């Protein structure tokens, strides 16, 4: 049975595929392949949040400390204003930067999970390969992540300038940029499994921008939600692979 056929619909949005990822990670036979990306995400994001919250506290305290004594009456108000701004700013930067780092570390296992999901959706046997088999593809997986990095860095540099120097508009633009990058990041795993060029991933998503952006936006939003954000990586891999199987597989 082709499990993808239950969901296959040309009108499905990226939002729908993202939520399908939550169903897929609970699928019998796939759970053990979800474990490694889940643990890596859990460890990295927990550590990052711990250090970032400490950094936010120090930054806010420093800004308040430089307010002149005669303006002490606004210090409390300033604290209430700075905390939300600082947290939103850090989360917007954190979602992509640490997400990218997590994907570098877990790259071989992410590709392996995507392969198993695609087999399941197509009704094929998932095979008896273990997680250690994923390690054999480590050089290729890291080379692919490097391709994504060279695509990301020059664009991120420009968007970061807008982020810091154009209030509100800059944050919205950065959010949309990271949404695009999340779509590229996760949909590329099944493309890479089929040895398709990274350029094909980008070109395919450009032809289906609304689906790509809606998927990436959901990845971004759920990356901000404590506890749930630990599951974002495997959920996104599963959802992106389902989207690939329905809409992009014939192109690779």
Short mmCIF file of C-alpha atoms in Angstrom, two decimals:
data_model
loop_
_atom_site.label_atom_id
_atom_site.label_comp_id
_atom_site.label_asym_id
_atom_site.label_seq_id
_atom_site.Cartn_x
_atom_site.Cartn_y
_atom_site.Cartn_z
CA UNK A 1 0.00 0.00 0.00
CA UNK A 2 1.24 3.48 -0.87
CA UNK A 3 0.83 5.33 2.42
CA UNK A 4 1.44 8.67 0.73
CA UNK A 5 -1.67 8.24 -1.42
CA UNK A 6 -3.86 8.76 1.63
CA UNK A 7 -2.55 12.31 1.90
CA UNK A 8 -1.60 13.13 -1.69
CA UNK A 9 -3.37 16.29 -2.81
CA UNK A 10 -2.00 19.01 -5.05
CA UNK A 11 -3.80 21.59 -2.94
CA UNK A 12 -2.20 20.62 0.36
CA UNK A 13 -0.17 23.36 1.99
CA UNK A 14 3.18 23.11 3.69
CA UNK A 15 1.34 23.50 7.01
CA UNK A 16 -0.47 20.22 6.38
CA UNK A 17 2.79 18.41 5.59
CA UNK A 18 4.43 19.78 8.72
CA UNK A 19 1.65 18.36 10.90
CA UNK A 20 1.84 15.07 9.01
CA UNK A 21 5.37 14.89 10.39
CA UNK A 22 3.93 14.57 13.90
CA UNK A 23 1.96 11.55 12.76
CA UNK A 24 4.91 9.96 11.00
CA UNK A 25 7.29 10.12 13.98
CA UNK A 26 4.83 7.90 15.88
CA UNK A 27 4.72 5.29 13.10
CA UNK A 28 5.75 1.78 14.04
CA UNK A 29 9.05 1.00 12.36
CA UNK A 30 10.12 4.65 12.11
CA UNK A 31 10.36 5.48 15.82
CA UNK A 32 13.90 4.13 16.26
CA UNK A 33 15.18 6.25 13.36
CA UNK A 34 13.61 9.35 14.95
CA UNK A 35 15.54 8.79 18.19
CA UNK A 36 19.01 10.10 17.18
CA UNK A 37 17.84 13.41 15.62
CA UNK A 38 15.54 13.87 18.61
CA UNK A 39 18.31 13.35 21.19
CA UNK A 40 20.75 15.62 19.31
CA UNK A 41 18.14 18.36 19.11
CA UNK A 42 17.28 17.95 22.78
CA UNK A 43 20.88 18.21 23.98
CA UNK A 44 21.86 21.10 21.74
CA UNK A 45 18.76 23.24 22.25
CA UNK A 46 18.74 22.67 26.03
CA UNK A 47 22.37 23.80 26.29
CA UNK A 48 21.82 26.76 23.99
CA UNK A 49 18.74 27.99 25.87
CA UNK A 50 20.58 27.76 29.19
CA UNK A 51 23.46 29.95 27.99
CA UNK A 52 21.30 32.32 25.96
CA UNK A 53 18.97 33.11 28.84
CA UNK A 54 21.99 33.93 30.97
CA UNK A 55 23.32 36.18 28.21
CA UNK A 56 19.96 37.95 27.87
CA UNK A 57 19.90 38.64 31.62
CA UNK A 58 23.42 40.12 31.53
CA UNK A 59 22.62 42.25 28.46
CA UNK A 60 19.40 43.67 29.90
CA UNK A 61 21.10 44.42 33.23
CA UNK A 62 23.95 46.19 31.42
CA UNK A 63 21.62 48.40 29.40
CA UNK A 64 19.65 49.33 32.51
CA UNK A 65 22.86 50.06 34.43
CA UNK A 66 23.93 52.74 31.97
CA UNK A 67 20.69 54.71 32.41
CA UNK A 68 21.58 57.94 34.27
CA UNK A 69 20.64 58.03 37.94
CA UNK A 70 18.27 60.97 37.43
CA UNK A 71 16.25 58.75 35.06
CA UNK A 72 15.98 55.89 37.56
CA UNK A 73 12.20 56.18 37.54
CA UNK A 74 12.11 54.65 34.03
CA UNK A 75 14.38 51.71 34.84
CA UNK A 76 11.53 49.39 35.79
CA UNK A 77 9.58 50.31 32.69
CA UNK A 78 12.69 49.86 30.56
CA UNK A 79 13.20 46.38 32.00
CA UNK A 80 9.67 45.34 30.99
CA UNK A 81 10.25 46.69 27.48
CA UNK A 82 13.73 45.24 26.95
CA UNK A 83 13.01 41.68 28.04
CA UNK A 84 10.38 40.91 25.35
CA UNK A 85 12.48 42.64 22.67
CA UNK A 86 15.62 40.75 23.72
CA UNK A 87 13.86 37.37 23.86
CA UNK A 88 12.19 37.80 20.46
CA UNK A 89 15.46 38.95 18.90
CA UNK A 90 17.44 36.05 20.35
CA UNK A 91 14.78 33.50 19.37
CA UNK A 92 14.68 34.77 15.78
CA UNK A 93 18.45 34.42 15.50
CA UNK A 94 18.58 31.24 17.54
CA UNK A 95 16.04 29.31 15.45
CA UNK A 96 18.20 29.30 12.34
CA UNK A 97 21.73 29.45 13.74
CA UNK A 98 21.37 26.62 16.26
CA UNK A 99 19.02 24.74 13.96
CA UNK A 100 21.74 24.78 11.32
CA UNK A 101 24.32 23.54 13.84
CA UNK A 102 22.00 20.72 14.95
CA UNK A 103 21.50 19.68 11.34
CA UNK A 104 25.27 19.57 10.75
CA UNK A 105 25.74 17.24 13.69
CA UNK A 106 22.79 15.03 12.82
CA UNK A 107 23.14 15.18 9.01
CA UNK A 108 23.84 11.45 8.34
CA UNK A 109 20.98 10.37 10.61
CA UNK A 110 18.60 12.97 9.16
CA UNK A 111 19.17 11.66 5.65
CA UNK A 112 18.72 8.11 6.90
CA UNK A 113 15.41 8.98 8.59
CA UNK A 114 14.23 10.68 5.39
CA UNK A 115 15.08 7.57 3.38
CA UNK A 116 13.09 5.34 5.75
CA UNK A 117 10.10 7.71 5.68
CA UNK A 118 10.10 7.74 1.88
CA UNK A 119 10.18 3.94 1.76
CA UNK A 120 7.28 3.78 4.21
CA UNK A 121 5.22 6.30 2.23
CA UNK A 122 5.80 4.43 -1.03
CA UNK A 123 4.79 1.12 0.56
CA UNK A 124 8.25 -0.42 0.30
CA UNK A 125 9.94 -2.48 2.96
CA UNK A 126 11.94 -0.17 5.21
CA UNK A 127 14.86 -2.61 5.26
CA UNK A 128 16.85 -3.93 8.19
CA UNK A 129 19.71 -1.40 8.13
CA UNK A 130 20.56 -0.04 11.56
CA UNK A 131 21.41 3.50 12.59
CA UNK A 132 25.12 2.74 12.35
CA UNK A 133 24.66 2.29 8.59
CA UNK A 134 23.88 6.00 8.41
CA UNK A 135 27.48 6.78 9.36
CA UNK A 136 28.80 5.45 6.06
CA UNK A 137 27.24 8.47 4.35
CA UNK A 138 28.81 11.00 6.73
CA UNK A 139 31.30 12.52 4.23
CA UNK A 140 28.60 13.01 1.58
CA UNK A 141 26.09 14.33 4.13
CA UNK A 142 28.56 16.89 5.50
CA UNK A 143 29.54 17.97 1.99
CA UNK A 144 25.87 18.61 1.29
CA UNK A 145 25.52 20.63 4.49
CA UNK A 146 28.50 22.70 3.37
CA UNK A 147 26.67 23.46 0.09
CA UNK A 148 23.71 24.71 2.10
CA UNK A 149 26.03 26.81 4.26
CA UNK A 150 27.62 28.52 1.25
CA UNK A 151 24.09 29.29 0.01
CA UNK A 152 23.03 30.58 3.42
CA UNK A 153 25.94 32.77 4.60
CA UNK A 154 25.98 35.54 1.94
CA UNK A 155 22.20 35.91 2.08
CA UNK A 156 22.06 35.81 5.87
CA UNK A 157 24.70 38.56 6.05
CA UNK A 158 22.49 40.96 4.12
CA UNK A 159 19.32 40.05 5.97
CA UNK A 160 21.09 40.43 9.33
CA UNK A 161 21.93 44.04 8.50
CA UNK A 162 18.25 44.68 7.81
CA UNK A 163 17.36 42.79 11.00
CA UNK A 164 19.50 45.03 13.22
CA UNK A 165 19.03 48.39 11.50
CA UNK A 166 15.40 48.36 10.33
CA UNK A 167 13.18 47.72 13.39
CA UNK A 168 10.11 45.51 12.98
CA UNK A 169 10.40 45.25 9.19
CA UNK A 170 13.85 43.71 9.61
CA UNK A 171 12.56 41.10 12.05
CA UNK A 172 9.70 40.17 9.70
CA UNK A 173 12.08 39.84 6.75
CA UNK A 174 14.47 37.70 8.83
CA UNK A 175 11.58 35.47 9.92
CA UNK A 176 10.57 34.90 6.27
CA UNK A 177 14.18 34.29 5.25
CA UNK A 178 14.61 31.67 7.97
CA UNK A 179 11.31 30.08 6.92
CA UNK A 180 12.68 29.72 3.39
CA UNK A 181 15.94 28.29 4.70
CA UNK A 182 14.08 25.75 6.86
CA UNK A 183 12.16 24.55 3.79
CA UNK A 184 15.42 24.27 1.83
CA UNK A 185 17.16 22.51 4.73
CA UNK A 186 14.61 19.77 5.25
CA UNK A 187 13.29 19.16 1.74
CA UNK A 188 16.88 18.75 0.59
CA UNK A 189 17.33 15.51 2.56
CA UNK A 190 15.20 13.40 0.21
CA UNK A 191 16.65 15.22 -2.82
CA UNK A 192 20.12 14.37 -1.59
CA UNK A 193 19.15 10.73 -0.99
CA UNK A 194 18.38 10.55 -4.72
CA UNK A 195 21.76 12.16 -5.52
CA UNK A 196 20.01 15.22 -6.97
CA UNK A 197 22.04 18.43 -7.23
CA UNK A 198 21.41 21.04 -4.51
CA UNK A 199 20.50 23.52 -7.22
CA UNK A 200 17.54 21.29 -8.14
CA UNK A 201 16.26 21.50 -4.56
CA UNK A 202 16.31 25.30 -4.67
CA UNK A 203 14.80 25.54 -8.14
CA UNK A 204 12.01 23.10 -7.28
CA UNK A 205 11.06 25.03 -4.16
CA UNK A 206 11.15 28.36 -6.03
CA UNK A 207 8.48 26.96 -8.35
CA UNK A 208 6.33 26.11 -5.32
CA UNK A 209 7.05 29.07 -3.05
CA UNK A 210 3.73 29.19 -1.19
CA UNK A 211 4.02 25.55 -0.08
CA UNK A 212 7.70 25.98 0.81
CA UNK A 213 7.13 29.16 2.82
CA UNK A 214 4.11 27.80 4.69
CA UNK A 215 6.13 24.71 5.65
CA UNK A 216 9.13 26.78 6.75
CA UNK A 217 6.96 29.17 8.74
CA UNK A 218 5.57 26.26 10.74
CA UNK A 219 9.10 24.99 11.43
CA UNK A 220 10.02 28.47 12.68
CA UNK A 221 6.95 28.85 14.89
CA UNK A 222 7.34 25.44 16.53
CA UNK A 223 11.06 26.11 17.07
CA UNK A 224 10.01 28.89 19.47
CA UNK A 225 7.75 26.68 21.61
CA UNK A 226 9.53 25.18 24.65
CA UNK A 227 9.57 21.36 24.85
CA UNK A 228 7.87 20.98 21.47
CA UNK A 229 10.89 22.55 19.79
CA UNK A 230 12.93 19.47 20.74
CA UNK A 231 10.81 17.48 18.28
CA UNK A 232 11.03 19.97 15.43
CA UNK A 233 13.97 18.34 13.64
CA UNK A 234 12.53 14.80 13.20
CA UNK A 235 9.01 16.17 12.61
CA UNK A 236 10.33 18.50 9.90
CA UNK A 237 12.32 15.73 8.21
CA UNK A 238 9.25 13.47 8.11
CA UNK A 239 6.92 16.23 6.91
CA UNK A 240 9.38 17.49 4.29
CA UNK A 241 9.90 13.97 2.96
CA UNK A 242 6.14 13.50 2.62
CA UNK A 243 5.98 16.80 0.71
CA UNK A 244 8.87 15.69 -1.50
CA UNK A 245 7.19 12.34 -2.23
CA UNK A 246 3.97 14.06 -3.32
CA UNK A 247 5.30 17.04 -5.24
CA UNK A 248 9.01 16.85 -6.06
CA UNK A 249 10.08 13.23 -6.44
CA UNK A 250 9.36 13.13 -10.16
CA UNK A 251 11.81 16.04 -10.62
CA UNK A 252 14.78 14.23 -9.09
#
